[in-house]
Amino acid sequence: MEYGLSVLGRRGVNFINTLGGLCILFFRFLCSLKDIPRSFRLIVEQLYVIGVKSLPLIVVISVFVGAVSAWQAAYQFKFIGAPLRYLGQAVGKAVVIELAPVLSALVFAGRVGAGIAAEIGTMRVTEQIDALDSMGINPVRYLVLPRVLACLFMVPLLVFFADFIAIIGGLVVSVVGVNVSSETFLNGFRDSFKVSDFINGLTKAAVFGLLVGLVGCYEGFKAEGGAQGVGLATTTSVVISCVLILVFNFVFAIILFRI
Amino acid sequence: MAYIRIDNLVKMFGEQTVLDGVNINIEKGESIVVIGQSGCGKSVLLKHLLRLLEPTKGRVWFEGYDIATLNHRELIGIRQRIGMVFQSAALFDSLTVAENVGLGLRESRQYSTRQVEEIVMTKLELVAMVSAAEKFPAELSGGMRKRVALARAIATDPEVLLYDEPTTGLDPITADMINDLIVELKEKLNVTSIAVTHDMTSAFKIADRITMLYQGKVEYDGSPEETRSTDNAVVRQFIEGQARGPIQVR
Ligand SMILES: Nc1ncnc2c1ncn2[C@@H]1O[C@H](COP(=O)(O)OP(=O)(O)O)[C@@H](O)[C@H]1O
Ligand SMILES: [Mg+2]
């Protein structure tokens, strides 16, 4: 019991340390924003590596997210006896507000956040970061700025696509599997669609992107030892990003979507 | 005051004391070689000169400035005047050899693309690596990486060069080429250099002065001639490479 508590306490202290470190890195990231013109080439490169290359994965998960949400909504409707003409509405709301931003961000944390932590972690343990410093090149400008900016811009863009594709996935399942006509589905979707929901979804996505980028960079910088340290940095970055995404998502729900 | 002055430097990692009050003065244009056993803190010592590590206690002075008190901009200024060859070469593995050598030049924004290309080729020629210019570090042998690292360190014509085991892992002929290059940089360009090594052939060739680090302190300091004939038992054991003696192999 006592041992359990002390482990819990140590974990808690570690987590608070990490949050503090993230805040400092965020501040340094903000300071480096003035160097955007100078790092333009690096930023464009990261936009491509981080954003464009994540698109196929996001497309695949979005199809299935939309599909399963239509199927499960129909199942629930049948259970409570709700009319199926509200199916488009239910799928649309769920996808735009929650499913597309959150699931895309979680997948993004697994793909991109882990990649950033592994890359920067390797650079740390092989003295490449020291080498940058020794040449008078600020690693925050050279490494963190391009990656975090790319995450910040690309996650909302990916979620934009995810929204669109998930709705199509839902539509297909409704027509083929549930026997709701495409007009009924789309009318339901259109009637309930609110621009503010859509914008809020993308805003959340931007914050999630920022979190994933910062956590990946932070854990990478903190890596020590060798391959083992890099592995640890990678898994830790995914775990912390995912926890923070879900916590922030709940905070957003309370702030943005007033009951 | 000396050009570079290491003043009572203490460095601890947790409970472990690596440097325990190191004092070294280095004059401009001097070439000093720090010898010592593996793990005695040579790399740690070098990293303090660039403030890549913060001292636990003590100071490092560069041209009369305590580098711990410099602000960000001043620190960058000093770092650009000091080049370092890392023990592991530390080449950027996402960049080609030529890009590695040219990075500092490009990022300093003082040279045109053409100038950068020219300088990169000159420096690669010095280390006989022109043919590998378009290769990535992963495609090079350890010795080749070391040479590229040296080319990168001298790309911006620094006033001070820090070499962390510049010849370790190189074949004797390439090692001698690197030694010649270090001597040439010192003689032609009056570069101040601090090299860390346990390769005694290299040490005798490039040093104006040899300093030995032992148990976290400076155990010995003298010219190469004095060092060859010293009766300090620790130094004798080290340069003669004997397992038996005052130094315990850990
Ligand atoms: N970042 C670090 N964290 C903890 N210990 C370190 C670190 N860097 C070096 N050390 C320790 O300091 C000692 C000296 O290391 P180093 O300077 O690399 O030795 P060498 O003389 O072979 O270059 C070693 O025992 C090493 O374990
Ligand atoms: Mg070393």
Coordinates of C-alpha atoms and ligand atoms in Angstrom, one line a residue:
Chain A
M1 CA 0.0 0.0 0.0
E2 CA 2.7 2.4 1.1
Y3 CA 4.9 1.3 -1.8
G4 CA 2.0 1.7 -4.1
L5 CA 1.4 5.3 -2.9
S6 CA 5.1 6.2 -3.3
V7 CA 5.1 4.9 -6.8
L8 CA 1.9 6.9 -7.5
G9 CA 3.5 9.9 -5.9
R10 CA 6.7 9.6 -8.0
R11 CA 4.6 9.1 -11.2
G12 CA 2.6 12.2 -10.3
V13 CA 5.8 14.3 -9.7
N14 CA 7.2 13.1 -13.0
F15 CA 4.0 14.0 -14.8
I16 CA 4.0 17.5 -13.3
N17 CA 7.7 17.8 -14.3
T18 CA 6.8 16.9 -17.8
L19 CA 4.0 19.5 -17.9
G20 CA 6.4 22.2 -16.6
G21 CA 8.9 21.2 -19.3
L22 CA 6.3 21.3 -21.9
C23 CA 5.3 24.8 -20.9
I24 CA 8.9 25.9 -21.1
L25 CA 9.3 24.4 -24.5
F26 CA 6.1 26.0 -25.7
F27 CA 7.4 29.4 -24.6
R28 CA 10.6 28.8 -26.5
F29 CA 8.6 27.7 -29.5
L30 CA 6.7 31.0 -29.3
C31 CA 10.0 32.9 -29.1
S32 CA 11.2 31.1 -32.2
L33 CA 8.2 32.2 -34.2
K34 CA 10.0 35.3 -35.3
D35 CA 12.4 33.1 -37.2
I36 CA 9.7 31.6 -39.4
P37 CA 11.0 33.3 -42.6
R38 CA 14.5 32.0 -41.9
S39 CA 13.4 28.5 -41.4
F40 CA 10.9 28.5 -44.3
R41 CA 12.5 25.7 -46.2
L42 CA 12.6 23.4 -43.1
I43 CA 9.0 24.2 -42.4
V44 CA 7.8 23.3 -45.9
E45 CA 9.8 20.1 -45.7
Q46 CA 8.0 19.2 -42.4
L47 CA 4.6 20.1 -43.7
Y48 CA 5.2 17.5 -46.4
V49 CA 6.7 14.8 -44.2
I50 CA 4.2 15.3 -41.4
G51 CA 1.1 16.2 -43.2
V52 CA 1.0 14.9 -46.7
K53 CA 2.4 11.5 -45.7
S54 CA -0.2 11.1 -43.0
L55 CA -3.1 11.6 -45.3
P56 CA -3.5 7.9 -46.5
L57 CA -3.7 6.6 -43.0
I58 CA -6.2 9.3 -42.0
V59 CA -8.3 8.5 -45.0
V60 CA -8.4 4.8 -44.2
I61 CA -9.4 5.3 -40.5
S62 CA -12.0 7.9 -41.4
V63 CA -13.8 5.6 -43.8
F64 CA -14.2 3.1 -41.0
V65 CA -15.0 5.7 -38.3
G66 CA -17.9 7.0 -40.4
A67 CA -19.0 3.5 -41.3
V68 CA -19.1 2.2 -37.8
S69 CA -20.7 5.3 -36.4
A70 CA -23.6 5.0 -38.9
W71 CA -24.0 1.3 -38.1
Q72 CA -23.9 1.8 -34.3
A73 CA -26.3 4.8 -34.5
A74 CA -28.8 2.7 -36.5
Y75 CA -28.4 -0.1 -33.9
Q76 CA -29.2 2.4 -31.1
F77 CA -32.1 4.0 -33.0
K78 CA -33.6 0.6 -33.4
F79 CA -33.2 -0.1 -29.7
I80 CA -34.9 3.2 -28.6
G81 CA -37.3 3.2 -31.6
A82 CA -36.0 6.5 -33.1
P83 CA -36.8 7.2 -36.7
L84 CA -33.9 6.4 -39.1
R85 CA -34.3 9.8 -40.9
Y86 CA -32.2 11.2 -38.1
L87 CA -29.3 9.0 -38.9
G88 CA -27.5 11.6 -41.0
Q89 CA -27.8 14.0 -38.2
A90 CA -26.4 11.7 -35.6
V91 CA -23.5 10.6 -37.7
G92 CA -22.7 14.2 -38.8
K93 CA -22.6 15.6 -35.3
A94 CA -20.6 12.7 -33.8
V95 CA -18.0 12.8 -36.6
V96 CA -17.6 16.6 -36.9
I97 CA -17.5 17.3 -33.2
E98 CA -15.8 14.3 -31.7
L99 CA -14.8 11.3 -33.8
A100 CA -12.8 12.9 -36.5
P101 CA -10.8 15.3 -34.4
V102 CA -10.1 12.9 -31.5
L103 CA -9.4 9.8 -33.4
S104 CA -7.3 11.5 -36.1
A105 CA -5.3 13.2 -33.3
L106 CA -4.7 9.9 -31.5
V107 CA -3.6 8.2 -34.7
F108 CA -1.5 11.2 -35.5
A109 CA 0.2 10.9 -32.1
G110 CA 1.0 7.3 -32.8
R111 CA 2.4 8.0 -36.3
V112 CA 3.9 11.5 -36.2
G113 CA 4.5 12.2 -32.5
A114 CA 6.3 8.9 -32.1
G115 CA 8.4 9.6 -35.3
I116 CA 9.4 13.1 -34.0
A117 CA 10.4 11.7 -30.6
A118 CA 12.4 8.9 -32.2
E119 CA 14.2 11.3 -34.6
I120 CA 15.0 14.0 -32.1
G121 CA 15.8 11.3 -29.5
T122 CA 18.3 9.7 -31.8
M123 CA 19.9 13.1 -32.6
R124 CA 20.2 13.7 -28.8
V125 CA 21.9 10.4 -28.0
T126 CA 24.3 10.6 -31.0
E127 CA 25.4 14.1 -30.0
Q128 CA 23.8 15.7 -33.1
I129 CA 21.9 18.2 -30.9
D130 CA 25.2 19.1 -29.1
A131 CA 26.7 19.5 -32.6
L132 CA 23.9 22.0 -33.6
D133 CA 24.4 23.9 -30.4
S134 CA 28.2 23.9 -30.9
M135 CA 27.7 25.5 -34.3
G136 CA 25.6 28.3 -32.8
I137 CA 22.4 26.9 -34.4
N138 CA 19.5 27.0 -32.0
P139 CA 17.9 23.5 -32.0
V140 CA 14.5 25.0 -31.1
R141 CA 14.5 27.0 -34.3
Y142 CA 16.1 24.3 -36.4
L143 CA 14.1 21.3 -35.1
V144 CA 11.2 22.2 -32.9
L145 CA 9.8 25.2 -34.8
P146 CA 9.3 23.4 -38.2
R147 CA 7.9 20.2 -36.6
V148 CA 5.5 21.9 -34.1
L149 CA 4.3 24.4 -36.8
A150 CA 3.7 21.6 -39.2
C151 CA 1.6 19.6 -36.6
L152 CA -0.3 22.7 -35.7
F153 CA -1.4 23.3 -39.3
M154 CA -1.6 19.8 -40.6
V155 CA -3.8 18.2 -38.0
P156 CA -6.8 20.6 -38.7
L157 CA -6.2 20.0 -42.4
L158 CA -6.2 16.3 -41.9
V159 CA -9.4 16.5 -39.8
F160 CA -11.0 18.5 -42.5
F161 CA -10.5 15.6 -44.9
A162 CA -11.4 13.1 -42.1
D163 CA -14.8 14.9 -41.6
F164 CA -15.5 14.7 -45.3
I165 CA -14.5 11.1 -45.8
A166 CA -16.1 9.8 -42.6
I167 CA -19.4 11.3 -43.6
I168 CA -19.1 9.5 -47.0
G169 CA -18.3 6.3 -45.1
G170 CA -21.4 6.8 -43.0
L171 CA -23.5 7.5 -46.0
V172 CA -22.4 4.4 -47.8
V173 CA -23.2 2.2 -44.8
S174 CA -26.6 3.9 -44.3
V175 CA -27.5 3.3 -47.9
V176 CA -26.1 -0.2 -48.3
G177 CA -26.4 -1.6 -44.8
V178 CA -29.3 0.2 -43.1
N179 CA -31.5 1.0 -46.0
V180 CA -31.7 4.7 -45.6
S181 CA -31.7 6.6 -48.9
S182 CA -28.9 9.0 -49.6
E183 CA -31.3 12.0 -49.7
T184 CA -32.7 11.2 -46.3
F185 CA -29.2 10.8 -44.9
L186 CA -27.9 14.0 -46.4
N187 CA -31.0 16.1 -45.6
G188 CA -30.6 15.0 -42.0
F189 CA -27.0 15.9 -42.0
R190 CA -27.6 19.3 -43.7
D191 CA -30.4 20.3 -41.3
S192 CA -28.3 19.7 -38.2
F193 CA -25.0 21.0 -39.6
K194 CA -23.7 24.0 -37.7
V195 CA -20.6 25.9 -39.0
S196 CA -19.6 26.6 -35.4
D197 CA -19.4 22.8 -34.6
F198 CA -17.2 22.4 -37.6
I199 CA -14.9 25.3 -36.6
N200 CA -14.8 24.1 -33.0
G201 CA -13.8 20.6 -34.3
L202 CA -10.9 22.1 -36.3
T203 CA -9.8 24.3 -33.4
K204 CA -9.6 21.3 -31.2
A205 CA -7.6 19.6 -33.9
A206 CA -5.1 22.5 -34.0
V207 CA -4.6 22.3 -30.2
F208 CA -4.2 18.5 -30.4
G209 CA -1.6 19.0 -33.2
L210 CA 0.3 21.5 -31.1
L211 CA 0.3 19.0 -28.2
V212 CA 1.5 16.1 -30.2
G213 CA 4.3 18.2 -31.8
L214 CA 5.5 19.6 -28.5
V215 CA 5.3 16.3 -26.6
G216 CA 7.3 14.5 -29.4
C217 CA 10.0 17.2 -29.4
Y218 CA 10.1 17.4 -25.6
E219 CA 10.5 13.6 -25.1
G220 CA 13.1 13.5 -27.9
F221 CA 15.2 16.2 -26.3
K222 CA 15.0 14.4 -22.9
A223 CA 16.2 11.1 -24.3
E224 CA 19.4 9.7 -22.8
G225 CA 21.4 6.6 -23.1
G226 CA 21.2 4.8 -26.4
A227 CA 18.7 2.8 -28.4
Q228 CA 16.8 2.0 -25.2
G229 CA 16.5 5.6 -24.3
V230 CA 15.1 6.5 -27.7
G231 CA 12.6 3.7 -27.5
L232 CA 11.5 4.9 -24.1
A233 CA 11.2 8.5 -25.4
T234 CA 9.0 7.2 -28.3
T235 CA 6.5 5.3 -26.2
T236 CA 6.4 8.0 -23.5
S237 CA 5.6 10.6 -26.1
V238 CA 2.7 8.6 -27.4
V239 CA 1.3 7.9 -24.0
I240 CA 1.6 11.5 -22.8
S241 CA 0.1 12.9 -26.1
C242 CA -2.9 10.5 -25.9
V243 CA -3.6 11.3 -22.3
L244 CA -3.3 15.1 -22.9
I245 CA -5.5 14.9 -26.1
L246 CA -8.3 13.2 -24.1
V247 CA -8.0 15.5 -21.1
F248 CA -8.0 18.6 -23.3
N249 CA -10.9 17.2 -25.3
F250 CA -13.0 17.0 -22.2
V251 CA -12.1 20.6 -21.3
F252 CA -13.1 21.7 -24.7
A253 CA -16.4 19.9 -24.4
I254 CA -17.2 21.9 -21.3
I255 CA -16.0 25.2 -22.8
L256 CA -17.2 25.0 -26.4
F257 CA -20.3 22.9 -26.3
R258 CA -22.5 24.3 -23.6
I259 CA -25.4 22.1 -22.6
Chain B
M1 CA 44.7 36.6 -18.2
A2 CA 44.9 33.5 -20.3
Y3 CA 42.9 33.2 -23.6
I4 CA 40.9 30.3 -22.2
R5 CA 40.9 29.6 -18.5
I6 CA 39.3 26.6 -16.8
D7 CA 39.0 27.5 -13.2
N8 CA 38.4 24.9 -10.5
L9 CA 35.8 23.1 -12.7
V10 CA 33.7 20.6 -10.8
K11 CA 31.1 18.4 -12.6
M12 CA 28.9 15.9 -11.0
F13 CA 26.3 13.7 -12.5
G14 CA 24.0 12.8 -9.6
E15 CA 26.3 11.3 -7.0
Q16 CA 29.2 10.7 -9.4
T17 CA 31.9 13.3 -9.4
V18 CA 33.5 13.3 -12.9
L19 CA 35.6 16.5 -12.7
D20 CA 36.8 17.4 -9.3
G21 CA 38.4 20.8 -9.6
V22 CA 40.2 21.1 -12.9
N23 CA 42.5 24.1 -13.6
I24 CA 43.9 24.6 -17.1
N25 CA 45.1 27.8 -18.7
I26 CA 45.5 28.0 -22.5
E27 CA 47.2 30.8 -24.4
K28 CA 46.2 31.9 -27.8
G29 CA 47.7 29.8 -30.6
E30 CA 48.7 27.1 -28.2
S31 CA 48.0 23.4 -28.9
I32 CA 47.2 21.5 -25.8
V33 CA 46.5 17.8 -25.6
V34 CA 44.6 16.4 -22.7
I35 CA 45.3 12.7 -22.1
G36 CA 43.6 10.3 -19.7
Q37 CA 41.9 7.0 -19.4
S38 CA 38.6 6.2 -21.0
G39 CA 35.8 7.5 -18.8
C40 CA 37.9 10.0 -16.9
G41 CA 35.9 12.9 -18.1
K42 CA 37.7 14.2 -21.2
S43 CA 34.6 14.6 -23.3
V44 CA 32.8 16.2 -20.4
L45 CA 35.6 18.7 -20.0
L46 CA 35.5 19.7 -23.7
K47 CA 31.7 20.1 -23.6
H48 CA 32.1 22.7 -20.8
L49 CA 34.1 24.9 -23.1
L50 CA 31.1 25.4 -25.4
R51 CA 28.6 25.4 -22.5
L52 CA 27.0 22.3 -23.7
L53 CA 27.2 21.2 -20.1
E54 CA 26.8 23.5 -17.1
P55 CA 29.5 23.3 -14.4
T56 CA 28.4 22.1 -11.0
K57 CA 31.1 24.4 -9.6
G58 CA 33.8 26.6 -11.0
R59 CA 34.1 28.7 -14.2
V60 CA 35.2 28.7 -17.8
W61 CA 36.6 31.9 -19.1
F62 CA 37.0 32.8 -22.7
E63 CA 38.9 36.0 -23.5
G64 CA 38.1 37.3 -20.1
Y65 CA 34.4 36.5 -20.2
D66 CA 32.9 34.0 -17.9
I67 CA 30.9 32.0 -20.4
A68 CA 28.2 31.1 -17.8
T69 CA 27.1 34.7 -17.7
L70 CA 26.8 35.2 -21.5
N71 CA 23.3 35.9 -22.9
H72 CA 21.9 33.8 -25.7
R73 CA 23.3 36.0 -28.5
E74 CA 26.8 36.4 -27.0
L75 CA 26.9 32.6 -26.5
I76 CA 26.1 32.0 -30.1
G77 CA 28.8 34.5 -31.1
I78 CA 31.4 32.6 -29.1
R79 CA 30.2 29.2 -30.3
Q80 CA 30.6 30.3 -33.9
R81 CA 34.3 31.1 -33.1
I82 CA 34.9 27.6 -31.7
G83 CA 34.7 24.5 -33.7
M84 CA 34.3 21.0 -32.3
V85 CA 35.0 17.6 -33.6
F86 CA 32.8 15.2 -31.6
Q87 CA 34.0 11.8 -30.4
S88 CA 31.2 10.1 -32.3
A89 CA 31.5 12.5 -35.3
A90 CA 27.9 13.5 -34.6
L91 CA 27.1 14.1 -38.3
F92 CA 23.5 15.0 -39.2
D93 CA 22.3 11.8 -40.7
S94 CA 19.5 13.4 -42.7
L95 CA 22.0 15.6 -44.5
T96 CA 24.7 14.7 -47.1
V97 CA 28.4 15.1 -46.4
A98 CA 28.5 18.4 -48.3
E99 CA 25.3 19.7 -46.5
N100 CA 26.8 18.7 -43.2
V101 CA 30.0 20.7 -43.8
G102 CA 28.0 23.6 -45.2
L103 CA 25.3 23.8 -42.6
G104 CA 27.1 26.2 -40.2
L105 CA 28.0 28.5 -43.2
R106 CA 24.4 28.5 -44.5
E107 CA 22.8 29.1 -41.2
S108 CA 25.2 32.0 -40.4
R109 CA 23.7 33.7 -43.5
Q110 CA 27.0 35.4 -44.3
Y111 CA 27.7 33.5 -47.5
S112 CA 26.0 33.1 -50.8
T113 CA 25.1 29.6 -52.0
R114 CA 28.1 29.6 -54.4
Q115 CA 30.5 30.7 -51.7
V116 CA 29.2 27.9 -49.4
E117 CA 29.7 25.3 -52.1
E118 CA 33.3 26.6 -52.7
I119 CA 34.2 26.6 -49.1
V120 CA 32.7 23.1 -48.6
M121 CA 34.8 21.7 -51.4
T122 CA 38.0 23.3 -50.1
K123 CA 37.4 21.8 -46.7
L124 CA 36.5 18.4 -48.0
E125 CA 39.7 18.5 -50.1
L126 CA 41.7 19.1 -46.9
V127 CA 40.4 15.9 -45.4
A128 CA 40.4 14.0 -48.7
M129 CA 36.7 13.4 -48.7
V130 CA 35.6 15.2 -51.9
S131 CA 34.5 12.0 -53.6
A132 CA 32.0 11.4 -50.8
A133 CA 30.4 14.8 -50.9
E134 CA 27.0 13.5 -52.0
K135 CA 26.9 10.5 -49.7
F136 CA 25.0 10.3 -46.5
P137 CA 26.8 9.7 -43.2
A138 CA 25.3 6.2 -42.9
E139 CA 27.2 5.2 -46.0
L140 CA 30.6 6.1 -44.6
S141 CA 33.1 4.2 -42.4
G142 CA 33.9 5.5 -38.9
G143 CA 37.2 7.0 -40.0
M144 CA 35.5 8.8 -43.0
R145 CA 32.9 10.2 -40.6
K146 CA 35.6 11.6 -38.4
R147 CA 37.2 13.3 -41.3
V148 CA 33.9 14.9 -42.4
A149 CA 33.3 16.0 -38.8
L150 CA 36.7 17.7 -38.9
A151 CA 35.8 19.4 -42.2
R152 CA 32.6 20.6 -40.7
A153 CA 34.4 21.9 -37.6
I154 CA 36.8 24.0 -39.7
A155 CA 34.2 25.2 -42.2
T156 CA 33.6 28.5 -40.6
D157 CA 37.4 29.1 -39.9
P158 CA 37.1 29.1 -36.1
E159 CA 39.8 30.5 -33.9
V160 CA 39.6 27.6 -31.5
L161 CA 39.2 24.0 -32.3
L162 CA 38.2 21.3 -29.8
Y163 CA 39.0 17.8 -30.9
D164 CA 37.5 14.9 -29.1
E165 CA 39.6 11.9 -29.9
P166 CA 40.2 13.0 -33.5
T167 CA 42.3 9.9 -34.5
T168 CA 40.6 7.1 -32.5
G169 CA 39.3 4.4 -34.8
L170 CA 41.4 5.6 -37.8
D171 CA 44.0 3.6 -39.5
P172 CA 47.6 4.8 -38.8
I173 CA 48.0 6.5 -42.2
T174 CA 44.7 8.4 -42.0
A175 CA 45.4 9.2 -38.4
D176 CA 48.7 10.7 -39.4
M177 CA 47.0 12.8 -42.1
I178 CA 44.7 14.2 -39.5
N179 CA 47.6 14.9 -37.2
D180 CA 49.3 16.8 -40.0
L181 CA 46.2 18.7 -40.7
I182 CA 45.8 19.7 -37.0
V183 CA 49.4 20.9 -37.0
E184 CA 49.0 22.8 -40.2
L185 CA 45.9 24.6 -39.0
K186 CA 47.8 25.7 -35.9
E187 CA 50.9 26.8 -37.8
K188 CA 49.2 28.5 -40.8
L189 CA 46.1 30.0 -39.2
N190 CA 47.3 30.3 -35.6
V191 CA 44.3 28.2 -34.4
T192 CA 44.2 27.5 -30.7
S193 CA 43.5 23.8 -30.2
I194 CA 42.5 21.6 -27.4
A195 CA 42.6 17.9 -28.2
V196 CA 41.5 15.1 -26.1
T197 CA 43.0 11.7 -26.8
H198 CA 44.6 8.5 -25.6
D199 CA 46.5 8.0 -28.8
M200 CA 50.0 9.0 -27.6
T201 CA 51.5 9.1 -31.1
S202 CA 49.0 11.7 -32.0
A203 CA 49.5 13.5 -28.7
F204 CA 53.3 13.8 -29.2
K205 CA 52.8 15.0 -32.7
I206 CA 50.3 17.8 -32.2
A207 CA 50.9 19.0 -28.7
D208 CA 52.8 22.1 -27.5
R209 CA 51.8 20.9 -24.0
I210 CA 50.4 17.7 -22.6
T211 CA 48.1 17.6 -19.6
M212 CA 46.9 14.5 -17.9
L213 CA 43.5 14.1 -16.3
Y214 CA 43.4 11.6 -13.5
Q215 CA 40.7 11.1 -10.9
G216 CA 38.9 14.3 -11.8
K217 CA 42.0 16.5 -11.5
V218 CA 45.0 17.6 -13.5
E219 CA 47.6 15.1 -12.6
Y220 CA 50.4 16.4 -14.8
D221 CA 51.2 19.2 -17.2
G222 CA 54.3 19.5 -19.3
S223 CA 55.8 19.8 -22.8
P224 CA 56.0 16.7 -25.0
E225 CA 59.8 16.4 -24.3
E226 CA 59.3 16.6 -20.5
T227 CA 56.4 14.1 -20.8
R228 CA 58.6 11.6 -22.6
S229 CA 61.1 11.6 -19.7
T230 CA 58.8 12.3 -16.8
D231 CA 59.2 10.3 -13.6
N232 CA 55.5 10.8 -12.7
A233 CA 54.4 7.2 -12.3
V234 CA 50.8 7.8 -13.4
V235 CA 51.9 9.4 -16.6
R236 CA 54.6 6.8 -17.3
Q237 CA 52.1 4.0 -16.9
F238 CA 49.7 5.7 -19.3
I239 CA 52.2 6.6 -22.1
E240 CA 53.8 3.2 -21.9
G241 CA 50.5 1.4 -21.8
Q242 CA 51.1 -0.8 -18.8
A243 CA 48.2 -2.5 -17.0
R244 CA 50.2 -2.5 -13.8
G245 CA 50.9 0.6 -11.9
P246 CA 49.2 3.3 -9.8
I247 CA 46.2 3.6 -12.2
Q248 CA 43.7 0.8 -11.4
V249 CA 41.9 -0.5 -14.5
R250 CA 38.2 -0.2 -13.6
Ligands
LIG1 N1 25.2 13.2 -19.7 C1 25.8 12.4 -18.8 N2 25.0 11.9 -17.8 C2 25.5 11.1 -16.8 N3 26.8 10.8 -16.8 C3 27.6 11.2 -17.8 C4 27.1 12.0 -18.8 N4 28.2 12.3 -19.7 C5 29.2 11.6 -19.1 N5 28.9 10.9 -18.0 C6 29.8 10.2 -17.2 O1 31.0 10.9 -17.0 C7 32.2 10.1 -17.1 C8 33.2 10.6 -18.1 O2 32.7 10.5 -19.4 P1 33.5 11.0 -20.6 O3 33.8 12.4 -20.4 O4 32.6 10.7 -21.8 O5 34.8 10.1 -20.6 P2 36.0 10.2 -21.6 O6 37.1 10.6 -20.8 O7 36.1 8.8 -22.1 O8 35.6 11.1 -22.7 C9 31.7 8.7 -17.4 O9 31.7 7.9 -16.2 C10 30.2 8.9 -17.9 O10 29.5 7.8 -17.4
MG2 MG 35.1 10.8 -24.5

